[in-house]
Amino acid sequence: MPTQKINVHGTAVRAGLSLNKILYLPEELKKFAPTLKNKPILKDHISSTDNTIGLITDTAFNNVSTEVKYQGWVKEDGSNLLEKIEDGRIKEVSIGAVCGRIVKEKLDD
């Protein structure tokens, strides 16, 4: 039986303060958006071969909503992953951002 594959899409990141207290600026996200193209889609934030479940095929920065949108695909890995995506148990992604420089806005940040 061939491995199932589904197309996925959504918002990778939006401008503003993230849950981990990083401020994402629109001008930086605009530069960042193309760098996501052809990056692997991982599960569980661990960059290992077994956690690679798909690929980001296209990205775009939306100037109005100041979000980075993505499209890609995910293949079933034997953990009922596709079912969890399709029935809504998995709703969010993580971009695994790596920054070259973090700027503190205030001394106590």
Tab-separated table of C-alpha atoms in Angstrom:
chain	number	residue	atom	x	y	z
A	1	MET	CA	0.000	0.000	0.000
A	2	PRO	CA	1.483	3.402	-0.957
A	3	THR	CA	2.208	5.901	1.791
A	4	GLN	CA	-0.540	8.490	2.177
A	5	LYS	CA	0.346	12.118	1.568
A	6	ILE	CA	-1.718	15.253	2.161
A	7	ASN	CA	-1.230	18.895	1.302
A	8	VAL	CA	-1.043	21.315	4.216
A	9	HIS	CA	-1.043	25.094	4.482
A	10	GLY	CA	-1.328	27.772	7.089
A	11	THR	CA	0.399	30.541	8.963
A	12	ALA	CA	3.975	29.862	10.005
A	13	VAL	CA	4.492	33.068	11.992
A	14	ARG	CA	2.923	36.504	12.356
A	15	ALA	CA	4.409	39.824	13.334
A	16	GLY	CA	4.198	40.637	17.031
A	17	LEU	CA	5.288	39.197	20.350
A	18	SER	CA	5.433	35.389	20.374
A	19	LEU	CA	4.557	33.133	23.296
A	20	ASN	CA	8.272	32.774	24.030
A	21	LYS	CA	8.587	36.584	24.223
A	22	ILE	CA	10.329	37.168	20.882
A	23	LEU	CA	9.155	40.214	18.939
A	24	TYR	CA	8.888	39.391	15.248
A	25	LEU	CA	9.017	42.551	13.130
A	26	PRO	CA	7.204	42.670	9.759
A	27	GLU	CA	10.312	43.766	7.842
A	28	GLU	CA	12.301	40.828	9.264
A	29	LEU	CA	9.523	38.330	8.505
A	30	LYS	CA	9.370	39.577	4.925
A	31	LYS	CA	13.075	38.714	4.539
A	32	PHE	CA	12.583	35.419	6.408
A	33	ALA	CA	9.636	34.070	4.374
A	34	PRO	CA	11.598	32.837	1.323
A	35	THR	CA	14.098	31.001	3.528
A	36	LEU	CA	11.403	28.527	4.640
A	37	LYS	CA	10.861	27.192	1.122
A	38	ASN	CA	12.116	23.601	0.700
A	39	LYS	CA	12.681	23.181	4.444
A	40	PRO	CA	11.503	19.956	6.081
A	41	ILE	CA	8.346	19.768	8.140
A	42	LEU	CA	9.240	18.143	11.447
A	43	LYS	CA	7.278	16.725	14.308
A	44	ASP	CA	8.221	17.195	17.951
A	45	HIS	CA	10.860	19.925	17.344
A	46	ILE	CA	13.639	17.369	16.957
A	47	SER	CA	15.632	17.643	13.736
A	48	SER	CA	16.226	13.952	13.103
A	49	THR	CA	15.525	11.800	10.074
A	50	ASP	CA	12.652	10.004	11.825
A	51	ASN	CA	10.953	13.300	12.655
A	52	THR	CA	10.951	14.581	9.069
A	53	ILE	CA	7.362	14.120	7.925
A	54	GLY	CA	7.030	16.520	5.008
A	55	LEU	CA	8.301	19.496	3.067
A	56	ILE	CA	7.433	23.183	2.767
A	57	THR	CA	6.939	23.823	-0.944
A	58	ASP	CA	6.024	27.501	-0.987
A	59	THR	CA	5.944	30.524	1.296
A	60	ALA	CA	4.752	34.105	1.068
A	61	PHE	CA	4.709	37.176	3.264
A	62	ASN	CA	1.292	38.837	3.503
A	63	ASN	CA	1.839	42.605	3.734
A	64	VAL	CA	-1.670	43.266	5.067
A	65	SER	CA	-1.800	40.672	7.857
A	66	THR	CA	2.017	40.717	8.352
A	67	GLU	CA	2.103	36.910	8.404
A	68	VAL	CA	4.293	34.315	6.743
A	69	LYS	CA	2.053	31.792	4.999
A	70	TYR	CA	3.246	28.351	3.922
A	71	GLN	CA	2.167	25.426	1.745
A	72	GLY	CA	3.599	21.946	1.753
A	73	TRP	CA	2.892	18.278	2.165
A	74	VAL	CA	3.016	15.700	4.946
A	75	LYS	CA	3.249	11.899	4.625
A	76	GLU	CA	1.925	9.335	7.059
A	77	ASP	CA	4.699	8.064	9.341
A	78	GLY	CA	2.873	5.193	11.032
A	79	SER	CA	1.660	7.243	13.997
A	80	ASN	CA	-1.751	8.162	12.531
A	81	LEU	CA	-0.326	11.625	11.875
A	82	LEU	CA	-2.584	12.363	8.900
A	83	GLU	CA	-5.687	11.418	10.859
A	84	LYS	CA	-4.622	13.782	13.657
A	85	ILE	CA	-4.169	16.619	11.165
A	86	GLU	CA	-7.420	15.917	9.337
A	87	ASP	CA	-9.570	15.631	12.479
A	88	GLY	CA	-8.070	18.752	14.046
A	89	ARG	CA	-6.014	17.267	16.884
A	90	ILE	CA	-2.937	18.841	15.311
A	91	LYS	CA	-3.671	22.488	14.483
A	92	GLU	CA	-0.390	24.343	14.853
A	93	VAL	CA	3.136	24.344	13.512
A	94	SER	CA	6.440	25.612	14.809
A	95	ILE	CA	8.853	27.402	12.513
A	96	GLY	CA	11.992	26.377	14.392
A	97	ALA	CA	13.356	29.890	14.045
A	98	VAL	CA	17.063	30.503	14.300
A	99	CYS	CA	18.116	34.104	14.527
A	100	GLY	CA	21.439	35.676	13.800
A	101	ARG	CA	21.032	38.392	16.394
A	102	ILE	CA	18.571	39.229	19.165
A	103	VAL	CA	18.172	42.890	20.081
A	104	LYS	CA	16.975	43.801	23.564
A	105	GLU	CA	14.536	46.703	23.573
A	106	LYS	CA	15.074	47.437	27.276
A	107	LEU	CA	17.879	46.534	29.661
A	108	ASP	CA	15.601	44.203	31.665
A	109	ASP	CA	14.424	42.238	28.585
